[in-house]
Structures are given as C-alpha cells and as structure tokens.
CSV table of C-alpha atoms in Angstrom, one decimal:
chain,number,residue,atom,x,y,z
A,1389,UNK,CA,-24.4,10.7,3.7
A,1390,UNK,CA,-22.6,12.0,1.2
A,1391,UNK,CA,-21.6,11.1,-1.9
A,1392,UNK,CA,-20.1,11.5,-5.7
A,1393,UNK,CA,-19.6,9.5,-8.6
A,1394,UNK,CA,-16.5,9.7,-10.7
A,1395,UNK,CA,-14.9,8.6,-14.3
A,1396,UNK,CA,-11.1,7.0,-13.9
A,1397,UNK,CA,-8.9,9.5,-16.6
A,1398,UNK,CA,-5.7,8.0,-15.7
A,1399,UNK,CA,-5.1,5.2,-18.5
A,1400,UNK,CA,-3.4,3.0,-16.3
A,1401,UNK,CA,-6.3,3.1,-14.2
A,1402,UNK,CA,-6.4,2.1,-10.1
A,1403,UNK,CA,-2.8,1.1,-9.4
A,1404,UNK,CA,-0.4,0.8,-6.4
A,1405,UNK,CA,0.7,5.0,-5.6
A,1406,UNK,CA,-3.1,6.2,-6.5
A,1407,UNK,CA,-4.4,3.5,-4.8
A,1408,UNK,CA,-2.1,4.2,-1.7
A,1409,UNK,CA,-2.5,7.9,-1.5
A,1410,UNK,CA,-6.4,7.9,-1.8
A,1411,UNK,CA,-6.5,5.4,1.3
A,1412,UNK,CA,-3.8,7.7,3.0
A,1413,UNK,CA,-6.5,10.6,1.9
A,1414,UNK,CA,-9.3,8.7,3.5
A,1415,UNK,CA,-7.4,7.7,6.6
A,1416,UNK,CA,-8.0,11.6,7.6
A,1417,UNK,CA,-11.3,11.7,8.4
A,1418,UNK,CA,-13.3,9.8,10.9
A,1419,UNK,CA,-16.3,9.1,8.7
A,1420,UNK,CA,-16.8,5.8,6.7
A,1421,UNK,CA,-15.8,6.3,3.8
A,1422,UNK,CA,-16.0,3.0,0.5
A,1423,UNK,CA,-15.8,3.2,-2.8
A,1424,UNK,CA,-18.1,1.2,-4.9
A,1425,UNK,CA,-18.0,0.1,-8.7
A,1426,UNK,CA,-19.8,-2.8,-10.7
A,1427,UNK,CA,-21.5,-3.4,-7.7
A,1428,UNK,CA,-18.8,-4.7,-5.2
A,1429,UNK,CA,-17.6,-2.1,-2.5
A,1430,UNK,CA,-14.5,-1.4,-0.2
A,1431,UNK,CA,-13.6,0.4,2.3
A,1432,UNK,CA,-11.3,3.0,1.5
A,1433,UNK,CA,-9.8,2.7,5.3
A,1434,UNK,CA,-9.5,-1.5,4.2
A,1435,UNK,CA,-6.0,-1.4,3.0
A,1436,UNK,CA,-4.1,-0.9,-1.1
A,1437,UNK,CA,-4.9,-4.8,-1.7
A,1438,UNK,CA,-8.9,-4.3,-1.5
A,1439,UNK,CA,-8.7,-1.3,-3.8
A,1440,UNK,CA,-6.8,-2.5,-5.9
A,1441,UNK,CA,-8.7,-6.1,-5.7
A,1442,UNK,CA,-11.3,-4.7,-7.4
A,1443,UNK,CA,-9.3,-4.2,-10.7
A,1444,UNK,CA,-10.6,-0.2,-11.3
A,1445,UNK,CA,-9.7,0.5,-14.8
A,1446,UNK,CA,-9.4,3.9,-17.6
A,1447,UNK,CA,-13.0,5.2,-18.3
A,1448,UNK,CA,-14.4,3.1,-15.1
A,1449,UNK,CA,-16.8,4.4,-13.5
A,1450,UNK,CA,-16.5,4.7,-9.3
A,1451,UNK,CA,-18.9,6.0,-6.5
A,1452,UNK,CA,-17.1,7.3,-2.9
A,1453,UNK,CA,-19.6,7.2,-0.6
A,1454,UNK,CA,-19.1,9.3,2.8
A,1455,UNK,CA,-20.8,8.7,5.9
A,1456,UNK,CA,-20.7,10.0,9.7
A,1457,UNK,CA,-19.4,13.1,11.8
A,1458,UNK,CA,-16.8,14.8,9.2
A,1459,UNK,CA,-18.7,13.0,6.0
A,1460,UNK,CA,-18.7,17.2,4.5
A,1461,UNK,CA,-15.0,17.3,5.0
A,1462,UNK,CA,-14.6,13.8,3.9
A,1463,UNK,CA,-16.6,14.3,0.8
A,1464,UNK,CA,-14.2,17.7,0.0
A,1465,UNK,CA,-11.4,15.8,0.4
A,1466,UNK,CA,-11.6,12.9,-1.2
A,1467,UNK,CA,-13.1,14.5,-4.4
A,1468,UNK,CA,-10.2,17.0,-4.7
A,1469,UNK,CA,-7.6,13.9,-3.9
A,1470,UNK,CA,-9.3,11.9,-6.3
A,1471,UNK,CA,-9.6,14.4,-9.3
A,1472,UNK,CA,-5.8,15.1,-9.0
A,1473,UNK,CA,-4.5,11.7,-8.7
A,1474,UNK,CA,-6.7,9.5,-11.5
C-alpha cells in the first residue's frame, strides 16, 4: 500500500475538469486507488459525481491511497497529476 496526503491549493477547490482528469489519471493503473478526507472515502475509478460528492474544498486536506500490482506507478502518477491540477 501506498499512500500520500495532500493540501487542495486551487481556490476553487475539487470541481468538474480536476475532478474528471484525476479519475481519467487513476483509470491508468490497475491498482485500487480512493481518496479519503474528513473521514468518508471514494474510489477514484467511481465516477466525477462521487468525487465531487464529497465537496473537497481550498486548503482541504485529502489522502490517495494506492493499493495492488502497479500501486508504485499508481502512487507516481497520481501525486504528479494531482500537484499539477489542484
């Protein structure tokens, strides 16, 4: 398992092209990958309407959590996409 924690900077927050572009990120990799935040958790593979359910916004704190066979490359991945988008 691997797994990182990271602070929203975008000041709009989780919104719809983020939102659809990290789950297009995650779709990549095999591994399970969620992201968790005042404890409730989704599935980054779930769909933009879970994400986005959850109501991420500016200065939020967020945990990805990667696990199974390319969690590594998952873990890579989704950090870089997720530092470059929010």
């Amino acid at each position: 398992m691997q797994q990182f924690t990271y602070t929203i900077k975008d000041r709009d927050g989780v919104h719809a092209r983020p939102a659809g572009q990290l789950i297009a990120a995650a779709s990549k990799f095999k591994s399970n990958i969620t992201l968790s935040t005042n404890g409730k958790s989704v599935s980054l593979k779930g769909g933009i309407f879970a994400l986005m359910g959850l109501g991420i916004r500016y200065q939020q704190e967020v945990t990805i959590t990667c696990e199974g066979p390319d969690e590594l490359d998952a873990y890579t991945g989704l950090k870089s996409s997720i530092e470059k988008l929010l």
